[in-house]
Structure formats: C-alpha cells, structure tokens
Amino acid sequence: LMGDNPSMPWFGMDIGGSLCKLVYFEPKDTTKDELESEIEVLKNIRRYLTKNSAYGKTGHRDTHLQMDNVVIRGRKGTLHFIRFPTSEMGNFLALARMKGMANLVTTVCATGGGAYKFEENFIREVNMKLAKFDEFDSLIKGMHYIEAQNSDECYYWANPTDETRCAKVNYDFSNPYPFLIVNIGSGVSVLSVNGPNNYKRVSGTSIGGGTFLGLCCLLTGCNSFEEAIELATGGDHTHVDKLVRDIYGGDYERFGLPGDLVASSFSACCSFGQMNSRDRRSKVSREDLAKATLVTITNNIGSIARMCAQQEKIDRVLFIGNFLRVNPIAMKLLAYAMDYWSKGTMKALFLEHEGYFGAVGCLLQFNE
Ligand code: ADP
C-alpha cells in the first residue's frame, strides 16, 4: 500500500484571494528503516514546520486546530494547519527555497484561484508542480473528512443574544443531507449539498469578508483583521445605524419588525434632528464604525443565506470561511438572524476548522 502512495511531504494548499491555507500531514507511523533512509531535507522541513508556530513575519500555525492520529491513504499521523496572507506568496516561496524544497521532486496539491495564478512561480522558485483541484469539490471533501474524524467539529450557538447564557453547543452532523454551505471568504459562495457527490453553487455575493476588512480599514484606519474585530467588540452599531425605533418610536408591530432592528445601515450619521449631522458624526467612535461595518456585512450575508435556504427547501445552513475566524460577534448574529427570520425553522451551524476545508480536501485528492 505504502508503495503506491505519493512521496512525502504531503501538503494541501488553498490559495485564496486573501489567505493561503496550507495543511501538512506529518507521518507518525514511520518505521526505523524508513526514518534512517529519509533524506535530510525532508527531516528538516518536518522539524521546521512542527517545532515552530510562526513562519517568517506573517505565517502562522493554528496549533489549537491540530489533529492527531488521523489516517490518510493508510498512513497514520498529525494534520497541521498553517496560514499566511496570499500577498506574501513571494516571501513564502523564498522561505521554502531556503529550506531546500527545490531539491525535492515534489508535486503539491493546490486549489483556489492562486493555484492558477502562481503556478509558474512554484515551478520557477521551488521546482514544485501543482496538481490542481476544483475548490468546491475540495471544500466539500475536506469538510466531510474532518467532520467524520472529529466528533466536536460541528456546533451551533445557543441563546446567541444573551451574553450570560450564550454558549457553543456540539451538533451531531452524522446525517447531514440536505444542507446549505455558506462559505464566507473574501467573497461569499452558497452551495446546496444533497449528497456526497451531489451539490450545486446556488448563489454568491461579492460583499464578504474582504469587504468587511476593506471598509473597516478605510473607516477606522485599522490595519488587520484582528484589529478590526477587536475594535468592533467594543463598539455600538446603534450610534451609526438608523433603527426601526428611530423611525417609528418603537416596534413596527403590524409587520412584526422590532424597534431595535436596523432599518437603514449607517444612516444615523447623516440624519437631521435635534442634533445636526456633523455633531452626530463626531459622537461616533472608531469602535462604533467597526461594529456597524461588521453588522452590515454579516446581516446581508445572513439574509442571502436565508433566501437561498428557503428557495432550496433546506433548513440547516453551515457557515464556514475565515471571515468567522476569531469572530463570535458575526457567528452569533448569523445564529440569531437565521432563527428569528425563519421563525425557528432554520438552524445556523459552524465548524471548528472553518477556513481549512479546501486545503484538506486537496490533500485527500492527491493520487485519488
Ligand atoms: P479566501 O480564500 O478568499 O482568501 P478565506 O476563507 O481565507 O477566503 O477568508 C478570507 C477572509 O477572512 C478575509 O477577507 C477576512 O475577512 C478574514 N480573515 C480572518 N483572518 C484574517 C487574517 N489574519 N488576515 C486577513 N484576513 C483574515
């Protein structure tokens, strides 16, 4: 069996519009003979990847996501999850070259637009051929694999609007079909999944995670996703948005619209009233702007997700993608919005390895 396997190292790569996701399989069942005959470059690469959690200035290993004792193509080992900004591809390739990657005869499985965009660079800089796979095939394969390996993978948010009672609750996703995937990356794609090899892309929007980060940087002067989320955490979007109660003085009862519902995003900043618009704007903090941006983008995605689910007659919606990374505010908003607007008939679900399924699926398809 081992003879039929592709040679090590095994990588899966998803080169997206914002982030490059790299999944590395570290074999743990290596025999003594195998270890002795293993070439130095390979040993060094394994050591470098597994002993560090930061690579260069911008590469990170998500150690909390590491999965031990997984079996791939009959080999037992550990999956490591690494990410870096796609804009750093040049530095990544230089680093890989420095670590001796160019001396290995390797093919790396890759998906995402960057698998096409950077194909020449991989050959030129590190002598690596890319085996290209479709990003949605990879996403779904990777998701099913990880979900089957990790019983704690899938969860939902209980009591999402109650700070004290709100909690992550494990969800049994062993009987998944049909379900909707809403992948929130730089942009958003919506997939309707009816069986292991039966899915279609039903919708999408360019207003996604990249839009949140871009607008937030423009409005607040922040410089990273982490900073944007931190700002939003301390902000109050009602200083920026116009709510139903700002227009009605309370709920719009006839159509069941609660007073605290956003009626018009960002429009409190330019409304005239007791306060003129300039005074009102000067009361708005960077935190408020970050929060309002997050709420606007998230609610828009939630609304599209709900319409797609309704159209497809599906009641479980799986939200994934790196927009949800360190972003409980967005997850709770989606959880609440799906539940409220569907009158409790639809459920928002989430996965721990949110942004890595494309890369995992890619690794699995190697030599398939
Ligand atoms: P893509 O494949 O389009 O790059 P991802 O699923 O990787 O999509 O998600 C990218 C989005 O994730 C960004 O637009 C941003 O909203 C969010 N994000 C989370 N963490 C980071 C980070 N460290 N750097 C940049 N964006 C991040």
PDB file of C-alpha atoms in Angstrom, residues 68-331:
ATOM      1  CA  ASP A  68      -3.545  13.827  15.890  1.00  0.00           C
ATOM      2  CA  ASN A  69      -3.991  10.180  14.938  1.00  0.00           C
ATOM      3  CA  VAL A  70      -5.649  10.747  11.605  1.00  0.00           C
ATOM      4  CA  VAL A  71      -5.317   8.168   8.840  1.00  0.00           C
ATOM      5  CA  ILE A  72      -4.736   9.220   5.240  1.00  0.00           C
ATOM      6  CA  ARG A  73      -4.035   6.647   2.495  1.00  0.00           C
ATOM      7  CA  GLY A  74      -3.218   4.070   5.162  1.00  0.00           C
ATOM      8  CA  ARG A  75      -0.698   6.310   6.926  1.00  0.00           C
ATOM      9  CA  LYS A  76      -1.226   7.475  10.494  1.00  0.00           C
ATOM     10  CA  GLY A  77      -0.134  10.939  11.530  1.00  0.00           C
ATOM     11  CA  THR A  78      -0.898  14.508  12.504  1.00  0.00           C
ATOM     12  CA  LEU A  79      -2.522  17.257  10.459  1.00  0.00           C
ATOM     13  CA  HIS A  80      -1.067  20.750  10.885  1.00  0.00           C
ATOM     14  CA  PHE A  81      -2.910  23.897   9.832  1.00  0.00           C
ATOM     15  CA  ILE A  82      -0.905  26.862   8.572  1.00  0.00           C
ATOM     16  CA  ARG A  83      -1.962  30.170   7.001  1.00  0.00           C
ATOM     17  CA  PHE A  84      -0.356  33.303   5.608  1.00  0.00           C
ATOM     18  CA  PRO A  85      -1.581  36.265   3.536  1.00  0.00           C
ATOM     19  CA  THR A  86      -1.647  35.422  -0.180  1.00  0.00           C
ATOM     20  CA  SER A  87       0.120  38.762  -0.773  1.00  0.00           C
ATOM     21  CA  GLU A  88       3.165  37.179   0.928  1.00  0.00           C
ATOM     22  CA  MET A  89       3.476  34.400  -1.655  1.00  0.00           C
ATOM     23  CA  GLY A  90       6.837  35.743  -2.840  1.00  0.00           C
ATOM     24  CA  ASN A  91       8.318  35.538   0.656  1.00  0.00           C
ATOM     25  CA  PHE A  92       6.758  32.130   1.235  1.00  0.00           C
ATOM     26  CA  LEU A  93       8.387  30.720  -1.885  1.00  0.00           C
ATOM     27  CA  ALA A  94      11.748  32.251  -0.931  1.00  0.00           C
ATOM     28  CA  LEU A  95      11.494  30.634   2.513  1.00  0.00           C
ATOM     29  CA  ALA A  96      10.527  27.260   1.025  1.00  0.00           C
ATOM     30  CA  ARG A  97      13.518  27.521  -1.300  1.00  0.00           C
ATOM     31  CA  MET A  98      15.815  28.323   1.605  1.00  0.00           C
ATOM     32  CA  LYS A  99      14.576  25.228   3.429  1.00  0.00           C
ATOM     33  CA  GLY A 100      15.612  23.093   0.478  1.00  0.00           C
ATOM     34  CA  MET A 101      12.205  22.434  -1.058  1.00  0.00           C
ATOM     35  CA  ALA A 102      13.620  22.972  -4.541  1.00  0.00           C
ATOM     36  CA  ASN A 103      15.839  19.889  -4.050  1.00  0.00           C
ATOM     37  CA  LEU A 104      12.838  17.597  -3.646  1.00  0.00           C
ATOM     38  CA  VAL A 105      10.954  16.225  -6.590  1.00  0.00           C
ATOM     39  CA  THR A 106       7.502  17.135  -5.447  1.00  0.00           C
ATOM     40  CA  THR A 107       4.012  17.755  -6.591  1.00  0.00           C
ATOM     41  CA  VAL A 108       1.822  19.789  -4.287  1.00  0.00           C
ATOM     42  CA  CYS A 109      -1.955  19.633  -4.414  1.00  0.00           C
ATOM     43  CA  ALA A 110      -3.437  23.074  -4.742  1.00  0.00           C
ATOM     44  CA  THR A 111      -6.810  24.721  -5.121  1.00  0.00           C
ATOM     45  CA  GLY A 112      -8.197  28.264  -5.144  1.00  0.00           C
ATOM     46  CA  GLY A 113      -7.501  30.907  -7.753  1.00  0.00           C
ATOM     47  CA  GLY A 114      -3.853  31.159  -6.705  1.00  0.00           C
ATOM     48  CA  ALA A 115      -3.236  27.586  -7.898  1.00  0.00           C
ATOM     49  CA  TYR A 116      -3.575  29.047 -11.389  1.00  0.00           C
ATOM     50  CA  LYS A 117      -2.149  32.495 -10.739  1.00  0.00           C
ATOM     51  CA  PHE A 118       1.057  31.269  -9.065  1.00  0.00           C
ATOM     52  CA  GLU A 119       1.623  28.020 -10.970  1.00  0.00           C
ATOM     53  CA  GLU A 120       4.661  29.386 -12.855  1.00  0.00           C
ATOM     54  CA  ASN A 121       6.180  30.845  -9.684  1.00  0.00           C
ATOM     55  CA  PHE A 122       6.057  27.460  -7.933  1.00  0.00           C
ATOM     56  CA  ILE A 123       7.935  25.786 -10.789  1.00  0.00           C
ATOM     57  CA  ARG A 124      10.490  28.574 -11.105  1.00  0.00           C
ATOM     58  CA  GLU A 125      11.203  29.209  -7.410  1.00  0.00           C
ATOM     59  CA  VAL A 126      10.901  25.796  -5.766  1.00  0.00           C
ATOM     60  CA  ASN A 127      10.726  23.274  -8.605  1.00  0.00           C
ATOM     61  CA  MET A 128       7.235  22.301  -7.489  1.00  0.00           C
ATOM     62  CA  LYS A 129       4.469  21.146  -9.749  1.00  0.00           C
ATOM     63  CA  LEU A 130       0.948  21.982  -8.684  1.00  0.00           C
ATOM     64  CA  ALA A 131      -1.723  19.311  -9.022  1.00  0.00           C
ATOM     65  CA  LYS A 132      -4.803  21.493  -9.348  1.00  0.00           C
ATOM     66  CA  PHE A 133      -8.194  20.592  -7.955  1.00  0.00           C
ATOM     67  CA  ASP A 134     -11.536  22.336  -8.044  1.00  0.00           C
ATOM     68  CA  GLU A 135     -12.128  24.478  -4.968  1.00  0.00           C
ATOM     69  CA  PHE A 136     -15.716  23.427  -4.274  1.00  0.00           C
ATOM     70  CA  ASP A 137     -15.027  19.691  -4.767  1.00  0.00           C
ATOM     71  CA  SER A 138     -12.115  20.109  -2.345  1.00  0.00           C
ATOM     72  CA  LEU A 139     -14.150  22.129   0.137  1.00  0.00           C
ATOM     73  CA  ILE A 140     -16.871  19.509   0.406  1.00  0.00           C
ATOM     74  CA  LYS A 141     -14.484  16.529   0.503  1.00  0.00           C
ATOM     75  CA  GLY A 142     -12.369  18.201   3.181  1.00  0.00           C
ATOM     76  CA  MET A 143     -15.395  19.113   5.224  1.00  0.00           C
ATOM     77  CA  HIS A 144     -16.804  15.594   5.246  1.00  0.00           C
ATOM     78  CA  TYR A 145     -13.412  14.108   6.108  1.00  0.00           C
ATOM     79  CA  ILE A 146     -12.727  16.454   9.043  1.00  0.00           C
ATOM     80  CA  GLU A 147     -16.281  16.178  10.322  1.00  0.00           C
ATOM     81  CA  ALA A 148     -16.054  12.373  10.327  1.00  0.00           C
ATOM     82  CA  GLN A 149     -12.681  12.444  12.170  1.00  0.00           C
ATOM     83  CA  ASN A 150     -13.641  14.949  14.847  1.00  0.00           C
ATOM     84  CA  SER A 151     -16.825  14.476  16.865  1.00  0.00           C
ATOM     85  CA  ASP A 152     -16.503  18.033  18.218  1.00  0.00           C
ATOM     86  CA  GLU A 153     -16.249  19.630  14.775  1.00  0.00           C
ATOM     87  CA  CYS A 154     -19.797  20.865  14.275  1.00  0.00           C
ATOM     88  CA  TYR A 155     -21.584  23.218  16.666  1.00  0.00           C
ATOM     89  CA  TYR A 156     -24.250  25.877  16.977  1.00  0.00           C
ATOM     90  CA  TRP A 157     -24.748  28.876  19.254  1.00  0.00           C
ATOM     91  CA  ALA A 158     -27.426  28.515  21.913  1.00  0.00           C
ATOM     92  CA  ASN A 159     -29.039  31.740  23.232  1.00  0.00           C
ATOM     93  CA  PRO A 160     -26.988  33.882  20.843  1.00  0.00           C
ATOM     94  CA  THR A 161     -28.389  37.210  22.085  1.00  0.00           C
ATOM     95  CA  ASP A 162     -27.969  36.547  25.805  1.00  0.00           C
ATOM     96  CA  GLU A 163     -24.425  37.445  26.916  1.00  0.00           C
ATOM     97  CA  THR A 164     -24.606  35.343  30.080  1.00  0.00           C
ATOM     98  CA  ARG A 165     -26.384  32.224  28.774  1.00  0.00           C
ATOM     99  CA  CYS A 166     -24.984  32.117  25.252  1.00  0.00           C
ATOM    100  CA  ALA A 167     -22.851  29.029  24.557  1.00  0.00           C
ATOM    101  CA  LYS A 168     -21.356  26.827  21.867  1.00  0.00           C
ATOM    102  CA  VAL A 169     -23.184  23.504  21.711  1.00  0.00           C
ATOM    103  CA  ASN A 170     -21.960  20.390  19.931  1.00  0.00           C
ATOM    104  CA  TYR A 171     -24.116  19.323  16.962  1.00  0.00           C
ATOM    105  CA  ASP A 172     -24.373  15.777  15.596  1.00  0.00           C
ATOM    106  CA  PHE A 173     -23.886  16.182  11.851  1.00  0.00           C
ATOM    107  CA  SER A 174     -23.640  12.462  11.030  1.00  0.00           C
ATOM    108  CA  ASN A 175     -26.838  12.603   8.961  1.00  0.00           C
ATOM    109  CA  PRO A 176     -26.160  15.799   7.029  1.00  0.00           C
ATOM    110  CA  TYR A 177     -28.203  15.883   3.800  1.00  0.00           C
ATOM    111  CA  PRO A 178     -29.521  18.156   2.522  1.00  0.00           C
ATOM    112  CA  PHE A 179     -27.675  21.207   3.779  1.00  0.00           C
ATOM    113  CA  LEU A 180     -26.523  24.609   2.573  1.00  0.00           C
ATOM    114  CA  ILE A 181     -22.886  25.763   2.760  1.00  0.00           C
ATOM    115  CA  VAL A 182     -22.250  29.483   3.038  1.00  0.00           C
ATOM    116  CA  ASN A 183     -18.527  29.991   2.549  1.00  0.00           C
ATOM    117  CA  ILE A 184     -17.541  33.471   3.730  1.00  0.00           C
ATOM    118  CA  GLY A 185     -14.066  34.213   2.427  1.00  0.00           C
ATOM    119  CA  SER A 186     -13.039  37.388   0.612  1.00  0.00           C
ATOM    120  CA  GLY A 187     -16.346  36.993  -1.202  1.00  0.00           C
ATOM    121  CA  VAL A 188     -19.203  34.610  -0.487  1.00  0.00           C
ATOM    122  CA  SER A 189     -20.345  31.411  -2.227  1.00  0.00           C
ATOM    123  CA  VAL A 190     -23.509  29.485  -1.417  1.00  0.00           C
ATOM    124  CA  LEU A 191     -23.655  25.750  -2.197  1.00  0.00           C
ATOM    125  CA  SER A 192     -26.647  23.459  -1.944  1.00  0.00           C
ATOM    126  CA  VAL A 193     -25.471  19.958  -0.984  1.00  0.00           C
ATOM    127  CA  ASN A 194     -27.774  16.954  -1.462  1.00  0.00           C
ATOM    128  CA  GLY A 195     -25.359  14.034  -1.279  1.00  0.00           C
ATOM    129  CA  PRO A 196     -21.652  13.186  -1.081  1.00  0.00           C
ATOM    130  CA  ASN A 197     -21.127  13.908  -4.789  1.00  0.00           C
ATOM    131  CA  ASN A 198     -24.194  15.960  -5.443  1.00  0.00           C
ATOM    132  CA  TYR A 199     -24.007  19.691  -4.991  1.00  0.00           C
ATOM    133  CA  LYS A 200     -24.503  22.929  -6.908  1.00  0.00           C
ATOM    134  CA  ARG A 201     -23.471  26.532  -6.420  1.00  0.00           C
ATOM    135  CA  VAL A 202     -26.756  28.396  -5.982  1.00  0.00           C
ATOM    136  CA  SER A 203     -25.652  31.919  -5.196  1.00  0.00           C
ATOM    137  CA  GLY A 204     -22.910  34.232  -4.083  1.00  0.00           C
ATOM    138  CA  THR A 205     -22.081  37.830  -3.315  1.00  0.00           C
ATOM    139  CA  SER A 206     -19.000  39.988  -3.651  1.00  0.00           C
ATOM    140  CA  ILE A 207     -19.924  41.609  -0.331  1.00  0.00           C
ATOM    141  CA  GLY A 208     -17.994  39.308   2.012  1.00  0.00           C
ATOM    142  CA  GLY A 209     -15.087  39.104   4.453  1.00  0.00           C
ATOM    143  CA  GLY A 210     -12.858  41.151   2.170  1.00  0.00           C
ATOM    144  CA  THR A 211     -15.481  43.883   2.035  1.00  0.00           C
ATOM    145  CA  PHE A 212     -15.687  43.970   5.828  1.00  0.00           C
ATOM    146  CA  LEU A 213     -11.920  44.264   6.188  1.00  0.00           C
ATOM    147  CA  GLY A 214     -11.588  46.808   3.359  1.00  0.00           C
ATOM    148  CA  LEU A 215     -14.350  49.115   4.578  1.00  0.00           C
ATOM    149  CA  CYS A 216     -13.238  48.784   8.176  1.00  0.00           C
ATOM    150  CA  CYS A 217      -9.671  49.797   7.290  1.00  0.00           C
ATOM    151  CA  LEU A 218     -10.947  52.781   5.293  1.00  0.00           C
ATOM    152  CA  LEU A 219     -13.328  53.940   8.023  1.00  0.00           C
ATOM    153  CA  THR A 220     -11.199  53.364  11.129  1.00  0.00           C
ATOM    154  CA  GLY A 221      -7.630  53.317   9.875  1.00  0.00           C
ATOM    155  CA  CYS A 222      -7.095  49.846  11.316  1.00  0.00           C
ATOM    156  CA  ASN A 223      -4.516  47.589   9.694  1.00  0.00           C
ATOM    157  CA  SER A 224      -5.514  43.986  10.297  1.00  0.00           C
ATOM    158  CA  PHE A 225      -8.474  41.668  10.604  1.00  0.00           C
ATOM    159  CA  GLU A 226      -7.661  41.026  14.269  1.00  0.00           C
ATOM    160  CA  GLU A 227      -7.613  44.761  14.980  1.00  0.00           C
ATOM    161  CA  ALA A 228     -10.902  45.251  13.108  1.00  0.00           C
ATOM    162  CA  ILE A 229     -12.589  42.555  15.216  1.00  0.00           C
ATOM    163  CA  GLU A 230     -11.134  43.978  18.424  1.00  0.00           C
ATOM    164  CA  LEU A 231     -12.475  47.438  17.572  1.00  0.00           C
ATOM    165  CA  ALA A 232     -15.898  46.010  16.695  1.00  0.00           C
ATOM    166  CA  THR A 233     -16.044  44.175  20.023  1.00  0.00           C
ATOM    167  CA  GLY A 234     -16.018  47.500  21.890  1.00  0.00           C
ATOM    168  CA  GLY A 235     -18.394  49.297  19.534  1.00  0.00           C
ATOM    169  CA  ASP A 236     -22.107  50.123  19.429  1.00  0.00           C
ATOM    170  CA  HIS A 237     -23.660  49.989  15.969  1.00  0.00           C
ATOM    171  CA  THR A 238     -26.801  51.855  17.065  1.00  0.00           C
ATOM    172  CA  HIS A 239     -24.734  55.066  17.100  1.00  0.00           C
ATOM    173  CA  VAL A 240     -24.232  54.586  13.364  1.00  0.00           C
ATOM    174  CA  ASP A 241     -27.314  52.762  12.089  1.00  0.00           C
ATOM    175  CA  LYS A 242     -30.881  54.004  11.862  1.00  0.00           C
ATOM    176  CA  LEU A 243     -33.162  51.616  13.737  1.00  0.00           C
ATOM    177  CA  VAL A 244     -36.862  50.902  13.332  1.00  0.00           C
ATOM    178  CA  ARG A 245     -37.456  52.710  16.652  1.00  0.00           C
ATOM    179  CA  ASP A 246     -35.640  55.817  15.349  1.00  0.00           C
ATOM    180  CA  ILE A 247     -38.327  55.961  12.667  1.00  0.00           C
ATOM    181  CA  TYR A 248     -41.397  54.525  14.461  1.00  0.00           C
ATOM    182  CA  GLY A 249     -40.587  55.434  18.040  1.00  0.00           C
ATOM    183  CA  GLY A 250     -40.927  51.743  18.871  1.00  0.00           C
ATOM    184  CA  ASP A 251     -41.769  48.464  17.119  1.00  0.00           C
ATOM    185  CA  TYR A 252     -43.453  48.401  13.712  1.00  0.00           C
ATOM    186  CA  GLU A 253     -45.961  45.962  15.098  1.00  0.00           C
ATOM    187  CA  ARG A 254     -48.129  45.365  12.068  1.00  0.00           C
ATOM    188  CA  PHE A 255     -45.301  43.660  10.204  1.00  0.00           C
ATOM    189  CA  GLY A 256     -43.530  42.251  13.230  1.00  0.00           C
ATOM    190  CA  LEU A 257     -40.464  44.480  12.999  1.00  0.00           C
ATOM    191  CA  PRO A 258     -38.888  45.041  16.440  1.00  0.00           C
ATOM    192  CA  GLY A 259     -37.704  48.529  17.401  1.00  0.00           C
ATOM    193  CA  ASP A 260     -34.072  47.516  17.729  1.00  0.00           C
ATOM    194  CA  LEU A 261     -33.938  46.145  14.179  1.00  0.00           C
ATOM    195  CA  VAL A 262     -31.639  48.042  11.814  1.00  0.00           C
ATOM    196  CA  ALA A 263     -33.881  49.810   9.303  1.00  0.00           C
ATOM    197  CA  SER A 264     -31.073  51.528   7.413  1.00  0.00           C
ATOM    198  CA  SER A 265     -27.402  50.727   7.857  1.00  0.00           C
ATOM    199  CA  PHE A 266     -25.019  53.650   8.522  1.00  0.00           C
ATOM    200  CA  SER A 267     -27.739  56.241   8.046  1.00  0.00           C
ATOM    201  CA  ALA A 268     -27.832  57.705  11.550  1.00  0.00           C
ATOM    202  CA  CYS A 269     -24.659  59.586  10.625  1.00  0.00           C
ATOM    203  CA  CYS A 270     -26.479  61.778   8.155  1.00  0.00           C
ATOM    204  CA  SER A 271     -29.904  62.298   9.692  1.00  0.00           C
ATOM    205  CA  PHE A 272     -31.073  65.716  10.841  1.00  0.00           C
ATOM    206  CA  GLY A 273     -32.926  66.109  14.073  1.00  0.00           C
ATOM    207  CA  GLN A 274     -32.193  67.527  17.481  1.00  0.00           C
ATOM    208  CA  MET A 275     -28.615  67.032  16.564  1.00  0.00           C
ATOM    209  CA  ASN A 276     -27.215  68.100  13.238  1.00  0.00           C
ATOM    210  CA  SER A 277     -25.357  65.510  11.225  1.00  0.00           C
ATOM    211  CA  ARG A 278     -21.898  66.870  11.992  1.00  0.00           C
ATOM    212  CA  ASP A 279     -22.483  66.686  15.767  1.00  0.00           C
ATOM    213  CA  ARG A 280     -23.861  63.198  15.395  1.00  0.00           C
ATOM    214  CA  ARG A 281     -20.850  62.089  13.382  1.00  0.00           C
ATOM    215  CA  SER A 282     -18.414  63.456  15.921  1.00  0.00           C
ATOM    216  CA  LYS A 283     -20.061  61.230  18.578  1.00  0.00           C
ATOM    217  CA  VAL A 284     -19.329  58.122  16.563  1.00  0.00           C
ATOM    218  CA  SER A 285     -16.174  56.253  17.582  1.00  0.00           C
ATOM    219  CA  ARG A 286     -13.883  54.023  15.520  1.00  0.00           C
ATOM    220  CA  GLU A 287     -15.258  51.124  17.560  1.00  0.00           C
ATOM    221  CA  ASP A 288     -18.826  52.039  16.572  1.00  0.00           C
ATOM    222  CA  LEU A 289     -17.850  52.222  12.905  1.00  0.00           C
ATOM    223  CA  ALA A 290     -16.116  48.834  13.039  1.00  0.00           C
ATOM    224  CA  LYS A 291     -19.125  47.263  14.731  1.00  0.00           C
ATOM    225  CA  ALA A 292     -21.582  48.804  12.258  1.00  0.00           C
ATOM    226  CA  THR A 293     -19.487  47.527   9.347  1.00  0.00           C
ATOM    227  CA  LEU A 294     -19.436  44.033  10.836  1.00  0.00           C
ATOM    228  CA  VAL A 295     -23.186  44.079  11.487  1.00  0.00           C
ATOM    229  CA  THR A 296     -23.988  45.406   8.000  1.00  0.00           C
ATOM    230  CA  ILE A 297     -21.904  42.811   6.139  1.00  0.00           C
ATOM    231  CA  THR A 298     -22.971  39.923   8.380  1.00  0.00           C
ATOM    232  CA  ASN A 299     -26.703  40.676   8.216  1.00  0.00           C
ATOM    233  CA  ASN A 300     -26.534  40.988   4.449  1.00  0.00           C
ATOM    234  CA  ILE A 301     -24.922  37.551   4.203  1.00  0.00           C
ATOM    235  CA  GLY A 302     -27.441  36.122   6.665  1.00  0.00           C
ATOM    236  CA  SER A 303     -30.293  37.463   4.597  1.00  0.00           C
ATOM    237  CA  ILE A 304     -28.945  35.944   1.365  1.00  0.00           C
ATOM    238  CA  ALA A 305     -28.325  32.636   3.173  1.00  0.00           C
ATOM    239  CA  ARG A 306     -31.902  32.531   4.414  1.00  0.00           C
ATOM    240  CA  MET A 307     -33.376  33.249   0.985  1.00  0.00           C
ATOM    241  CA  CYS A 308     -31.207  30.522  -0.563  1.00  0.00           C
ATOM    242  CA  ALA A 309     -32.226  28.024   2.124  1.00  0.00           C
ATOM    243  CA  GLN A 310     -35.875  28.872   1.559  1.00  0.00           C
ATOM    244  CA  GLN A 311     -35.521  28.530  -2.209  1.00  0.00           C
ATOM    245  CA  GLU A 312     -33.751  25.182  -1.844  1.00  0.00           C
ATOM    246  CA  LYS A 313     -36.133  23.989   0.901  1.00  0.00           C
ATOM    247  CA  ILE A 314     -33.218  23.346   3.238  1.00  0.00           C
ATOM    248  CA  ASP A 315     -33.268  24.000   6.982  1.00  0.00           C
ATOM    249  CA  ARG A 316     -29.626  23.545   8.034  1.00  0.00           C
ATOM    250  CA  VAL A 317     -27.098  26.153   6.985  1.00  0.00           C
ATOM    251  CA  LEU A 318     -23.398  25.595   7.543  1.00  0.00           C
ATOM    252  CA  PHE A 319     -21.393  28.822   7.745  1.00  0.00           C
ATOM    253  CA  ILE A 320     -17.662  28.473   7.082  1.00  0.00           C
ATOM    254  CA  GLY A 321     -14.702  30.536   5.812  1.00  0.00           C
ATOM    255  CA  ASN A 322     -12.088  32.648   7.563  1.00  0.00           C
ATOM    256  CA  PHE A 323     -14.405  35.645   7.997  1.00  0.00           C
ATOM    257  CA  LEU A 324     -15.701  33.670  11.002  1.00  0.00           C
ATOM    258  CA  ARG A 325     -12.175  33.302  12.472  1.00  0.00           C
ATOM    259  CA  VAL A 326     -11.989  34.823  15.978  1.00  0.00           C
ATOM    260  CA  ASN A 327     -15.363  36.352  15.147  1.00  0.00           C
ATOM    261  CA  PRO A 328     -18.051  35.258  17.636  1.00  0.00           C
ATOM    262  CA  ILE A 329     -19.976  38.505  17.011  1.00  0.00           C
ATOM    263  CA  ALA A 330     -20.666  37.503  13.396  1.00  0.00           C
ATOM    264  CA  MET A 331     -21.476  33.886  14.299  1.00  0.00           C
TER     265      MET A 331
END
